[in-house]
Amino acid sequence: MSAAPVTSPSRSRDGTAASLLNDEERTRIRAKSAQFAPPAAALPDGRRDLVGLSREELTDIMVEIGEKPFRTKQLWHWIYHQGATDFSRMSSIARPLQEKLAERFIVGRPGVVTEQTSQDSTRKFLFRFRDGQEAETVYIPDRQEDRGAVCISSQVGCTLSCTFCHTGTQALVRNLGAAEIVGQFMAARDSYGEWPSPKGDTPRLLSTIVLMGMGEPLYNYDNVAKAMRIIMDGEGIGLSRRRITLSTSGVVPMMDQCGAELGINLAVSLHAVRDDLRDEIVPLNRKYPIREVIAACRRYPAASNARRITFEYIMLRGVNDSEADARELVRLISGIPAKVNLIPFNPWPGSSYRPSTREQLERFANIVMDAGFASPIRMPRGRDILAACGQLRTESQRLRRAERTDTAPDPAGA
Ligand code: SAH
Ligand code: SF4
């Protein structure tokens, strides 16, 4: 295994200083993240949710109730390989123990508020968690093949306020817990009946995960990391780290940690090639400027020619879509195993941007492509069910708020 860039002792003095700085930053980010911690994964009657626990935690719990540690393996198999939610279905476990488990625990799922399927087969879920908070998950099937990507949310709302993103106009409500993050994927698998988990190279319908839903996953790193470890565990869901992509707006210190610990694919929401513009449209740039974001990409350990970093670039008419921008982009990322995902802007009520013209998109894409980078234009999917990036969650919220005022006043004042 390669050494983690996080605290590598072999670094130059400058490098070591940078690592220490990053350590401080990580501590600060974690402390802030803890203020938005999710509620305990348990029912009001005290029964705990077994979903979202690490193997070690599950083992501790078994020992606590007087059971042998090997029960972890059995339970893990039923929960994550078979997809069982009912202890009475766990046939390798004797009935008295099934009953004992059912008295103390549940195998939970988020509640499905709505599930809509688009004409292009994209399926959008609005999930409600135990405290009533909601998040959206989208399944985007491949047009040609029997596989597809599940787009998962990591937070309810977002602390960042990228000017083109409607989610960014909503305050961060809270982080999602590991159970809620894994639960989005498991509930989507329930919807397609994809249990037991396909083994090895057996094709999967829900074949990849993109952490590109609501929120900034690297501001909820611990829960996201725990959830991804559960999903990657070979005795359960067993999804390869090569099939998981985390999208970040550029939380540099956590990019290092993510690469060193999880080794999943990285997508970076770059969106601008000059600091003055990126400061404005991705305000996190004021903290971690382009130079630092690109440097973190260069040292990202999981990147290789086979596993390229994705640079996401939203195409805003007359703002960031000139040919000079395209040339600067190519210069910035030269030498990085990368592809550039060009995202046509999805307008939302009140947004001041317009999407780039088709011609400009193509001119931009050609410059990037001629420099040797794949530059697919990401076509909006599921428009008829409001499944476009940055729009959907807000629509759902507004609708739901209207529904609530139609019926009864909201005691929480939400
Ligand atoms: N917070 C993370 C991941 C969630 S956003 C991040 O910013 O990377 C996922 C992607 O949706 C980002 O690349 C973001 O730039 C894009 N996005 C947000 N609003 C959009 C809009 N109105 N139109 C198109 N893409 C949008
Ligand atoms: Fe948050 Fe990503 Fe939207 Fe920016 S683009 S506001 S980081 S969800």
XYZ file of C-alpha atoms and ligand atoms in Angstrom:
448
model
C 0.000 0.000 0.000
C 1.254 3.468 -0.748
C 1.896 5.774 2.180
C -0.881 8.157 2.993
C -0.057 11.683 1.886
C -1.746 12.838 5.057
C 1.230 12.658 7.408
C 3.974 11.140 5.297
C 7.235 11.552 7.238
C 9.330 11.462 4.061
C 8.098 14.828 2.902
C 10.210 17.909 2.450
C 10.054 20.503 5.191
C 7.503 22.476 3.244
C 5.488 19.356 2.574
C 5.512 18.378 6.238
C 4.418 21.837 7.241
C 1.575 21.585 4.757
C 0.591 18.191 6.202
C 0.488 19.566 9.708
C -1.591 22.469 8.551
C -3.925 20.035 6.907
C -4.138 18.039 10.144
C -5.270 21.161 11.953
C -7.756 21.890 9.236
C -9.147 18.383 9.400
C -9.637 18.679 13.152
C -11.469 21.964 12.650
C -13.654 20.543 9.861
C -14.531 17.498 11.982
C -15.449 19.666 14.976
C -17.755 21.759 12.819
C -19.272 18.684 11.235
C -20.054 17.280 14.696
C -22.334 20.263 15.359
C -24.594 18.961 12.608
C -24.556 15.331 13.733
C -27.544 13.151 12.873
C -29.829 11.855 15.640
C -29.157 8.392 17.096
C -30.158 5.589 14.738
C -32.846 4.160 17.002
C -36.626 4.011 17.357
C -38.452 5.861 20.158
C -38.932 2.477 21.885
C -35.138 2.167 22.134
C -34.574 -0.464 19.447
C -31.347 0.303 17.619
C -30.866 0.172 13.880
C -28.247 -2.386 12.897
C -27.790 -0.754 9.480
C -24.908 1.686 9.439
C -22.875 0.000 12.192
C -19.329 -1.026 11.401
C -18.410 -4.701 11.814
C -16.594 -3.808 15.037
C -19.630 -1.998 16.447
C -21.893 -4.874 15.492
C -19.563 -7.321 17.223
C -19.500 -5.171 20.372
C -23.278 -5.124 20.427
C -23.484 -8.895 20.058
C -21.073 -9.348 22.939
C -23.090 -6.830 25.004
C -26.211 -8.986 24.643
C -24.271 -12.120 25.497
C -23.838 -13.501 21.977
C -20.725 -14.822 20.285
C -18.760 -12.511 17.961
C -19.373 -14.860 14.976
C -22.967 -13.614 14.915
C -21.620 -10.493 13.214
C -20.746 -12.483 10.110
C -24.199 -14.077 10.011
C -26.038 -10.831 10.510
C -23.857 -9.007 8.024
C -24.710 -11.622 5.418
C -28.450 -11.324 6.020
C -28.517 -7.544 6.171
C -26.162 -6.629 3.355
C -25.980 -9.689 1.136
C -29.556 -10.927 1.342
C -31.187 -7.572 2.016
C -33.348 -9.036 4.790
C -35.144 -6.516 6.984
C -37.009 -9.048 9.101
C -35.155 -11.180 11.641
C -37.646 -14.017 11.130
C -36.310 -14.415 7.571
C -32.786 -15.050 8.821
C -33.051 -18.822 8.580
C -29.533 -19.656 9.766
C -30.336 -18.027 13.110
C -32.356 -20.065 15.620
C -35.819 -18.743 16.441
C -35.124 -17.764 20.080
C -32.226 -15.598 18.951
C -34.295 -14.122 16.117
C -36.829 -13.070 18.742
C -34.177 -11.706 21.059
C -32.737 -9.617 18.217
C -36.173 -8.346 17.179
C -36.823 -7.149 20.730
C -33.686 -5.038 20.733
C -32.920 -4.119 17.145
C -34.304 -3.316 13.735
C -32.872 -3.480 10.230
C -34.053 -0.090 9.034
C -34.699 1.720 5.801
C -35.525 5.361 5.186
C -39.229 5.965 4.585
C -40.198 6.473 0.932
C -42.257 9.676 0.612
C -42.390 9.659 -3.177
C -40.930 7.500 -5.889
C -41.262 8.756 -9.443
C -40.031 7.238 -12.666
C -39.238 9.499 -15.620
C -40.024 8.774 -19.262
C -36.305 8.157 -19.705
C -36.442 5.639 -16.802
C -34.603 7.819 -14.301
C -36.116 7.140 -10.883
C -36.206 9.709 -8.125
C -36.836 8.932 -4.469
C -37.719 11.378 -1.762
C -36.728 9.707 1.496
C -37.831 10.716 4.963
C -35.674 9.891 7.945
C -36.818 9.236 11.513
C -36.673 12.876 12.579
C -38.761 13.935 9.593
C -35.855 15.370 7.566
C -35.827 14.490 3.919
C -33.288 13.949 1.167
C -33.438 12.875 -2.435
C -31.755 10.019 -4.224
C -31.805 9.477 -7.982
C -31.196 6.295 -9.969
C -29.949 7.036 -13.480
C -29.981 3.932 -15.665
C -27.482 3.624 -18.489
C -29.245 4.200 -21.796
C -27.658 1.208 -23.506
C -26.980 -1.344 -20.835
C -28.550 -2.934 -17.803
C -26.637 -0.903 -15.256
C -26.803 2.540 -13.763
C -25.675 5.087 -11.193
C -27.282 5.834 -7.858
C -26.850 9.496 -6.929
C -26.758 9.731 -3.140
C -27.136 12.693 -0.775
C -24.724 13.255 2.109
C -26.367 16.202 3.897
C -29.770 17.828 4.215
C -28.951 21.236 2.731
C -25.405 22.558 2.333
C -23.212 25.053 4.186
C -21.657 26.197 0.943
C -23.413 28.572 -1.374
C -22.320 28.046 -4.944
C -24.243 30.671 -6.877
C -25.542 28.328 -9.587
C -26.839 25.677 -7.168
C -30.294 25.820 -5.672
C -29.284 23.507 -2.823
C -26.744 26.173 -1.907
C -29.565 28.622 -1.169
C -30.772 26.321 1.621
C -29.051 26.310 4.973
C -27.480 23.098 6.166
C -30.082 21.311 8.257
C -27.874 18.432 9.331
C -25.508 15.728 8.236
C -26.858 12.365 7.228
C -25.759 9.416 9.336
C -24.042 6.299 7.988
C -27.344 4.387 8.299
C -29.117 7.036 6.235
C -26.422 7.088 3.567
C -26.247 3.294 3.224
C -30.053 3.243 3.595
C -30.538 5.355 0.456
C -28.679 2.753 -1.597
C -30.411 -0.202 0.074
C -33.864 1.318 -0.372
C -33.113 1.981 -4.048
C -32.051 -1.674 -4.348
C -35.333 -2.692 -2.685
C -37.201 -0.733 -5.321
C -35.548 -2.735 -8.104
C -35.569 -5.997 -6.148
C -31.803 -6.303 -6.536
C -31.175 -8.750 -3.696
C -29.176 -10.786 -2.902
C -26.168 -8.596 -3.732
C -24.645 -9.733 -7.034
C -21.244 -11.329 -6.466
C -17.958 -10.544 -8.198
C -18.346 -9.603 -11.854
C -22.037 -10.517 -12.030
C -23.743 -7.522 -13.693
C -25.613 -5.165 -11.397
C -28.492 -2.885 -12.247
C -27.461 -0.464 -9.508
C -23.829 -0.696 -10.510
C -22.227 2.560 -9.399
C -22.606 5.148 -6.676
C -22.034 8.845 -7.186
C -21.967 11.035 -4.081
C -23.386 13.957 -6.017
C -26.740 14.510 -4.371
C -27.449 17.161 -1.794
C -24.602 18.435 0.321
C -20.824 18.457 0.459
C -19.724 14.886 1.284
C -16.299 15.962 2.537
C -17.975 18.116 5.208
C -19.559 14.907 6.494
C -16.548 12.732 5.925
C -16.815 10.358 8.891
C -20.375 9.286 8.134
C -19.714 9.089 4.406
C -16.535 7.045 4.953
C -18.285 4.664 7.325
C -21.144 4.196 4.869
C -18.806 3.570 1.935
C -16.801 1.012 3.935
C -20.029 -0.870 4.637
C -21.038 -0.740 0.977
C -17.581 -1.919 -0.169
C -17.406 -4.834 2.295
C -17.013 -7.993 0.207
C -19.265 -10.131 2.410
C -22.209 -7.831 1.959
C -23.043 -5.368 -0.800
C -19.484 -5.700 -2.101
C -19.427 -2.716 -4.436
C -15.868 -2.042 -5.608
C -14.241 1.273 -4.718
C -13.723 1.667 -8.454
C -17.481 1.984 -8.794
C -17.885 4.761 -6.253
C -17.265 8.431 -7.062
C -17.305 11.240 -4.531
C -17.923 14.752 -5.790
C -16.475 17.675 -3.861
C -16.407 21.404 -4.349
C -12.764 21.215 -3.229
C -12.346 20.576 0.513
C -8.600 20.066 0.067
C -7.571 18.552 3.453
C -10.339 15.973 3.266
C -9.507 15.101 -0.354
C -6.155 13.823 0.912
C -7.819 11.782 3.611
C -10.451 10.368 1.278
C -7.819 9.227 -1.199
C -5.594 7.695 1.472
C -8.331 5.902 3.401
C -11.068 5.024 0.937
C -9.406 5.053 -2.485
C -12.699 5.777 -4.209
C -12.891 7.858 -7.392
C -12.850 11.614 -7.108
C -14.876 14.204 -8.975
C -14.037 17.853 -8.414
C -16.502 20.644 -9.080
C -14.054 23.049 -10.687
C -16.426 25.261 -12.703
C -13.937 28.106 -13.197
C -10.268 28.430 -14.079
C -9.533 31.847 -12.546
C -9.586 32.493 -8.809
C -11.525 35.756 -9.120
C -14.394 33.996 -10.875
C -14.229 30.817 -8.794
C -14.201 32.914 -5.595
C -17.537 34.240 -6.741
C -19.331 31.137 -8.021
C -17.777 28.491 -5.716
C -17.125 30.570 -2.576
C -15.130 27.757 -0.956
C -12.412 28.819 -3.393
C -11.571 31.704 -1.059
C -10.383 29.086 1.416
C -8.950 26.522 -0.967
C -7.972 28.263 -4.208
C -7.621 26.585 -7.582
C -3.874 26.003 -7.185
C -4.426 23.994 -3.988
C -7.359 22.064 -5.388
C -5.346 21.057 -8.461
C -2.337 20.128 -6.299
C -4.599 17.875 -4.198
C -5.792 16.227 -7.417
C -2.210 15.643 -8.550
C -1.421 13.769 -5.333
C -4.745 11.913 -5.151
C -3.577 8.333 -4.652
C -6.433 6.526 -6.379
C -5.950 8.413 -9.663
C -4.370 6.586 -12.581
C -4.962 6.269 -16.294
C -7.472 3.558 -15.553
C -9.154 5.614 -12.830
C -9.200 9.210 -13.852
C -10.251 12.201 -11.807
C -13.403 13.823 -13.124
C -13.431 17.589 -13.337
C -16.999 18.835 -13.326
C -17.508 22.054 -15.198
C -20.915 23.717 -15.292
C -21.392 25.671 -18.507
C -22.716 29.166 -17.731
C -23.359 31.342 -20.749
C -20.912 34.231 -21.021
C -19.498 33.521 -17.558
C -17.036 30.622 -17.752
C -17.563 29.141 -21.217
C -15.102 30.995 -23.477
C -12.480 29.302 -25.590
C -9.818 31.033 -23.458
C -11.390 29.359 -20.416
C -11.185 25.990 -22.164
C -7.504 26.507 -22.991
C -6.706 27.555 -19.430
C -8.575 24.515 -18.120
C -6.452 22.242 -20.262
C -3.285 23.952 -19.034
C -4.324 23.644 -15.390
C -5.049 19.935 -15.508
C -2.269 18.901 -17.877
C -0.546 15.750 -16.698
C -3.407 14.671 -14.430
C -5.172 11.466 -15.475
C -8.505 13.199 -15.889
C -11.694 13.651 -17.826
C -13.854 16.743 -17.955
C -17.575 16.435 -17.443
C -19.319 19.410 -19.020
C -22.630 20.031 -17.266
C -25.231 22.198 -18.985
C -26.583 24.589 -16.344
C -30.051 23.691 -15.076
C -31.826 26.986 -14.423
C -34.065 27.386 -11.384
C -36.505 30.134 -10.402
C -34.519 33.171 -9.344
C -31.218 32.023 -10.843
C -29.452 34.668 -12.871
C -27.418 32.389 -15.142
C -28.280 30.976 -18.518
C -27.013 27.723 -19.980
C -24.319 27.974 -22.652
C -25.427 27.614 -26.243
C -25.024 24.234 -27.889
C -22.387 25.682 -30.231
C -20.350 27.103 -27.367
C -20.595 23.829 -25.463
C -19.226 22.010 -28.475
C -16.442 24.520 -29.108
C -15.400 24.194 -25.457
C -15.620 20.396 -25.533
C -13.506 20.217 -28.703
C -10.641 22.217 -27.191
C -10.620 19.947 -24.150
C -10.861 16.839 -26.311
C -8.064 17.973 -28.659
C -5.818 18.263 -25.613
C -6.407 14.555 -24.959
C -9.081 14.667 -22.262
C -12.430 12.951 -22.676
C -15.035 15.707 -22.360
C -18.523 14.222 -22.310
C -21.431 16.651 -22.127
C -23.681 15.451 -19.326
C -27.205 15.358 -20.675
C -29.876 16.248 -18.139
C -31.886 13.170 -17.218
C -35.339 12.805 -15.743
C -36.403 16.372 -16.514
C -40.088 15.446 -16.601
C -39.928 14.457 -12.936
C -37.736 17.415 -11.952
C -34.666 15.217 -11.564
C -32.110 17.782 -12.750
C -29.092 18.712 -10.612
C -29.647 21.457 -8.076
C -33.382 21.863 -8.766
C -35.241 18.880 -7.510
C -34.890 18.867 -3.817
C -36.036 22.463 -3.600
C -39.133 21.770 -5.649
C -40.031 18.891 -3.366
C -39.571 21.031 -0.301
C -41.645 23.853 -1.615
C -44.439 21.498 -2.605
C -44.366 19.853 0.762
C -44.374 23.177 2.553
C -47.425 24.241 0.552
C -49.105 20.958 1.443
C -48.433 21.567 5.105
C -49.896 25.082 5.107
C -52.973 23.600 3.397
C -53.547 21.248 6.288
C -52.173 22.315 9.630
C -49.646 24.779 10.979
C -46.189 23.306 11.299
C -45.394 23.127 15.007
C -41.676 23.098 14.296
C -42.016 26.302 12.337
C -39.999 24.723 9.520
N -21.303 19.363 -3.060
C -20.687 18.516 -4.010
C -21.598 17.413 -4.515
C -23.030 17.774 -4.767
S -23.343 18.895 -6.085
C -20.126 19.321 -5.164
O -20.409 20.509 -5.243
O -19.376 18.755 -5.933
C -23.198 17.792 -7.478
C -22.948 18.511 -8.803
O -24.140 19.208 -9.250
C -21.849 19.554 -8.705
O -20.870 19.381 -9.699
C -22.618 20.816 -8.915
O -21.804 21.785 -9.438
C -23.752 20.423 -9.823
N -24.850 21.414 -9.864
C -25.333 22.160 -8.860
N -26.311 23.000 -9.298
C -26.448 22.780 -10.605
C -27.296 23.329 -11.612
N -28.174 24.272 -11.347
N -27.151 22.870 -12.875
C -26.253 21.881 -13.160
N -25.441 21.314 -12.240
C -25.522 21.755 -10.989
Fe -23.186 22.637 -1.922
Fe -22.271 21.279 -4.081
Fe -24.431 22.891 -4.273
Fe -21.992 23.968 -3.945
S -22.726 22.742 -5.709
S -23.872 24.556 -2.855
S -21.053 22.463 -2.588
S -24.265 21.012 -3.055
